[in-house]
Every structure is written in C-alpha cells, then in structure tokens.
Short mmCIF file of C-alpha atoms in Angstrom, two decimals:
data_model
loop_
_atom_site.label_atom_id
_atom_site.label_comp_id
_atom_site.label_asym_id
_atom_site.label_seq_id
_atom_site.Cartn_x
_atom_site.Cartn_y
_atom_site.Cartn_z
CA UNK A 124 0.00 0.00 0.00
CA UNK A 125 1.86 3.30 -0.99
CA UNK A 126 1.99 5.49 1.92
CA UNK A 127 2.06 9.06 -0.31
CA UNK A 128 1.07 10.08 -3.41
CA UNK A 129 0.86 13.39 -4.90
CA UNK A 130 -1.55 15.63 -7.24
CA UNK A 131 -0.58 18.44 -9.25
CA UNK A 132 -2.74 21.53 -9.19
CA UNK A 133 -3.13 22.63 -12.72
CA UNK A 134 -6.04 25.10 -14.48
CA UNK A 135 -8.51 22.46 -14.67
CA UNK A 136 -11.82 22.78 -12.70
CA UNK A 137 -11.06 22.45 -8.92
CA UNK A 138 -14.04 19.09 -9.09
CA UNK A 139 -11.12 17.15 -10.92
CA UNK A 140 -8.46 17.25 -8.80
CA UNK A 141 -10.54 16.79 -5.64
CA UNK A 142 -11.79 13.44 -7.73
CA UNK A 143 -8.46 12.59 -8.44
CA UNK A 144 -7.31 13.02 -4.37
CA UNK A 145 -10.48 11.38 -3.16
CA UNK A 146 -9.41 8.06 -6.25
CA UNK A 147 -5.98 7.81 -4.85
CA UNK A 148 -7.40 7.47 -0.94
CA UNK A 149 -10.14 5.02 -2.32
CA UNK A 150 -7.19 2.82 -3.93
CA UNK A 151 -5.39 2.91 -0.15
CA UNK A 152 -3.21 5.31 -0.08
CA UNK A 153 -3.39 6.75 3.54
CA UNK A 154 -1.80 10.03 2.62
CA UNK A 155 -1.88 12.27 -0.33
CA UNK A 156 -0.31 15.27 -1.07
CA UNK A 157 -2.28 18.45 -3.01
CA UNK A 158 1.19 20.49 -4.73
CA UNK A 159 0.26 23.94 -6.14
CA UNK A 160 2.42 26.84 -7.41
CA UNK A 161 1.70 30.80 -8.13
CA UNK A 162 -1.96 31.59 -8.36
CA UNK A 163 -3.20 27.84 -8.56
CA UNK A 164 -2.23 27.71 -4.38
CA UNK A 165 -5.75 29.29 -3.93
CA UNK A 166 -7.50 26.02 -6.03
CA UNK A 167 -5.14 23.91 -4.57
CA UNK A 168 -6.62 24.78 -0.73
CA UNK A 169 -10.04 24.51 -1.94
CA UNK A 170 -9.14 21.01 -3.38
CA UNK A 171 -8.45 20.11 0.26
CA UNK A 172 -11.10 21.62 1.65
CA UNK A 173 -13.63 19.86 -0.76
CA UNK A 174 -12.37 16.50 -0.24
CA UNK A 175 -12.29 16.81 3.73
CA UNK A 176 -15.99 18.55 3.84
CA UNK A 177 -17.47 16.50 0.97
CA UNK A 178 -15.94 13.74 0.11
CA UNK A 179 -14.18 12.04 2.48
CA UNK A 180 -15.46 13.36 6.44
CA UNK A 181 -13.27 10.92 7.72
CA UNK A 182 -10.07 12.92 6.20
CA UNK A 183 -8.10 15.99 7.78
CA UNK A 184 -5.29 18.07 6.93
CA UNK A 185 -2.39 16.48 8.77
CA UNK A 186 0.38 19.47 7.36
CA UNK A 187 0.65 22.29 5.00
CA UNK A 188 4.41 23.33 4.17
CA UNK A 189 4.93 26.64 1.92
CA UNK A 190 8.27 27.30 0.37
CA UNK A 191 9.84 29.32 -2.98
CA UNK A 192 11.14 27.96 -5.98
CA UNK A 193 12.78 29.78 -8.64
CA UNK A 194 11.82 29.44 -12.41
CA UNK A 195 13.92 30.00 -15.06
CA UNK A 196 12.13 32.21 -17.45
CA UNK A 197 12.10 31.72 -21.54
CA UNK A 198 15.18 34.94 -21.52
CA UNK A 199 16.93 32.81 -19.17
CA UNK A 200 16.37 35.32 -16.33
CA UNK A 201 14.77 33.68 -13.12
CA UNK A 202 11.87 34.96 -11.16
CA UNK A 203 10.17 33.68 -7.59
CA UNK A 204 7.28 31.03 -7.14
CA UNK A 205 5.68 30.66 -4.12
CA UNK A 206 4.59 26.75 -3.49
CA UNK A 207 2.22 25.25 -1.14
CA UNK A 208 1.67 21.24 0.01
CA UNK A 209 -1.15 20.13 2.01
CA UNK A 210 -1.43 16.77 3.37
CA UNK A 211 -4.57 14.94 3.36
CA UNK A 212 -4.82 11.92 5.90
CA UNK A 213 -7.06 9.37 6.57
CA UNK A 214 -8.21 9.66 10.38
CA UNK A 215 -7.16 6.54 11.99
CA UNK B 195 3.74 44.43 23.79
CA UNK B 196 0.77 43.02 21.73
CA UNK B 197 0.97 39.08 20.81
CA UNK B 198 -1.18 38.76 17.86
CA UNK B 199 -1.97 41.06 14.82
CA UNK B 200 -3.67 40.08 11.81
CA UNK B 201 -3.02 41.58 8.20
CA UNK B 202 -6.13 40.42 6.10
CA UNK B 203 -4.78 40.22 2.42
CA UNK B 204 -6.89 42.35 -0.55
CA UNK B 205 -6.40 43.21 -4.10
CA UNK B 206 -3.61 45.57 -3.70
CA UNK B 207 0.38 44.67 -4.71
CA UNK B 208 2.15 42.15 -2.25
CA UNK B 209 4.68 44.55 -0.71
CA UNK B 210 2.04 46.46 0.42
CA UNK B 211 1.00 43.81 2.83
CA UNK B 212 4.53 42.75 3.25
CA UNK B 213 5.48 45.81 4.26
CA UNK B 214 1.98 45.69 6.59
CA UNK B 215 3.52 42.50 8.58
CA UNK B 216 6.92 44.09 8.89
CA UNK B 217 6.14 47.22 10.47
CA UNK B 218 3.79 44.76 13.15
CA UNK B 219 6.84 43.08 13.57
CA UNK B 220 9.20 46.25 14.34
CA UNK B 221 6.55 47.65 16.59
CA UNK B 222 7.20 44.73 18.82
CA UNK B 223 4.46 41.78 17.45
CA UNK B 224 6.01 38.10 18.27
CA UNK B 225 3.31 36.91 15.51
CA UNK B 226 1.47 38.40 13.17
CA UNK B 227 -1.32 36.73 11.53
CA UNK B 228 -1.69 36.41 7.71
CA UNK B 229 -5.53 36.18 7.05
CA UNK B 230 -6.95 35.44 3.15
CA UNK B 231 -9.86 34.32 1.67
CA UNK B 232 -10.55 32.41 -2.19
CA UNK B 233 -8.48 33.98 -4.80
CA UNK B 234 -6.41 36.09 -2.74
CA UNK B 235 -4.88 32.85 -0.74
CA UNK B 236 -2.03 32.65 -3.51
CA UNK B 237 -1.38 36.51 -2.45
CA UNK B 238 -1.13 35.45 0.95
CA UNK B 239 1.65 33.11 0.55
CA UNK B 240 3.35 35.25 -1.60
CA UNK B 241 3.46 37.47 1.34
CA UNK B 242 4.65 35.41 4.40
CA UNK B 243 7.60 34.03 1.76
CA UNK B 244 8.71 37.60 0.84
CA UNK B 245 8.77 38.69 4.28
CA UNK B 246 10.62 35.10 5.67
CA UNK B 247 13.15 35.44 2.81
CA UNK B 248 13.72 39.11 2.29
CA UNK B 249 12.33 41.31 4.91
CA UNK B 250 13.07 39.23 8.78
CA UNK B 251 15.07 36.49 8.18
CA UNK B 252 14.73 35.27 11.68
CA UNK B 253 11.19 34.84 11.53
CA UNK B 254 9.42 31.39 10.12
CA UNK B 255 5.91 29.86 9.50
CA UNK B 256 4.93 29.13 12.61
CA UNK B 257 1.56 27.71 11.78
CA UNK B 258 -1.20 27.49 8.64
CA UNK B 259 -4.47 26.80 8.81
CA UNK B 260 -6.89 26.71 6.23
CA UNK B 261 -11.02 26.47 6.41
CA UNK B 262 -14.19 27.35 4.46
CA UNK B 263 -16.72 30.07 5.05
CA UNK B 264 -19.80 30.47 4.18
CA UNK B 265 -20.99 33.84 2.42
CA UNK B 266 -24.17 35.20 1.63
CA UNK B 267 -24.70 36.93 -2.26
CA UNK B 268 -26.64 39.61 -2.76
CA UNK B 269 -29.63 37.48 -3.99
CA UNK B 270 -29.61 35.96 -0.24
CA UNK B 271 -27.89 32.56 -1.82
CA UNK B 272 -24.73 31.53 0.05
CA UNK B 273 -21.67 30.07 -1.36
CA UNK B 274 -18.67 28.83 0.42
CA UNK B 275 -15.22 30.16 0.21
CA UNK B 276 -11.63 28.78 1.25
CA UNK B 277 -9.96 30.88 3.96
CA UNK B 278 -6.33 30.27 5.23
CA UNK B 279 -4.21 31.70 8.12
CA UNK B 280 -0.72 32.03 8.22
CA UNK B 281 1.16 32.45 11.59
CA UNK B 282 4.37 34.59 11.10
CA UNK B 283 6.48 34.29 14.33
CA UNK B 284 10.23 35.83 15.09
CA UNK B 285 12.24 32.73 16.10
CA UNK B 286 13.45 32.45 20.07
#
C-alpha cells in the first residue's frame, strides 16, 4: 500500500483534482499530497477543503508546508514562485 | 507588547502587505497573523515568503491553517469560500 502520493494543481476545474485526491485514498493510499504553485495555491486549498468537507469526512489536513522555488524564465532570467503542500490523511 | 496582529490580504500589490507585517513586527508583534480568503490565498503566501526570505530572516511559519466560510450573495444565496491563516512568528 503506498503510503504518499501526490496531485498536481493545474487550471482544470477544482471538481477534478478533488476526484483525483479522493481516487488515490479510495485505492489505499493513507496520505496524499495536493502540490500547487503561483496563483493555482488558492485552487489547490479549496481542493483540500472539498475533499475533507465533501468527500471524504473521515479525512483531515495532517500538514501544509509553503516554500519558494525559482523558475527560469524563456530569456533565461529567473523569477520567484511561491509553493504550497497540504497533506490529506485518513483519520485513523 | 501586543501578541497577535492580523493583516487580512486584498487586491492591492504584495509589498504592500509585506510591508503591513513588517512594520507589526518592528513595533514589537512576536506573531502576526496572515488572514486570506478564495483567490487572494495565492497573495497570501506570496506574502509570508517575501517577508521570511527578504524582509526578517529570523522569523518562520509558525503555523497554517486553512477552512471554508460560508458567504451570503446579494440574492440571499450563500456560497462557500476557502480561507487560510498564516502564523508569522520571530524565532526564540
């Protein structure tokens, strides 16, 4: 049973990633992890919040770690990203 | 010497609320709170990275929650809305 697995917030509807956290808990994984960057953070927070009000009562957010990563741009200059993880975990 | 102080994020440029949580800090606030709500949650953790990595380098995260609200439209409908706090606090 993998202990972690991890979905990447994209611009898709915020419905489809919360499906794809709450498919990954239904196939056993007791953690997942909901990764977001720049202005997808805000989906990525209601992603958690839909899955542990909705979907799956029996889930919390166990940790939530924000951090910056630097991009290289197309000119080769790099600029800031702020990133966000939030753990979802099946209440034991 | 007050404990707590909140900055609650808008629409305006990130330094400005950057700026907002540094001067709490210099006036003598351990923590200051970093309050946001739906879209403006990216903004938010734009903010406590800037002012981590640039601004007070001795300060950290010391704590993020996140929630949902529920607002009321004009039409008397409600809709819910992801909130999230971020704890800035000046290490020991």
């Amino acid at each position: 049973m993998k202990d972690e697995n991890i979905v990447y917030i994209g611009n898709k509807p915020v419905i489809t990633y919360a499906l794809a956290v709450v498919t990954q808990m239904k196939e056993g994984n007791d953690t997942v992890i909901i990764k977001a960057r720049g202005r997808t953070i805000s989906r990525a927070v209601d992603v958690a919040e839909i899955v542990k009000n909705r979907f799956i009562p029996d889930s919390d957010v166990a940790n939530i770690e924000i951090s910056t990563e630097e991009l290289k741009k197309y000119d080769e200059t790099t600029t800031n990203v702020s990133t966000i993880e939030i753990h979802i975990k099946k209440k034991d």
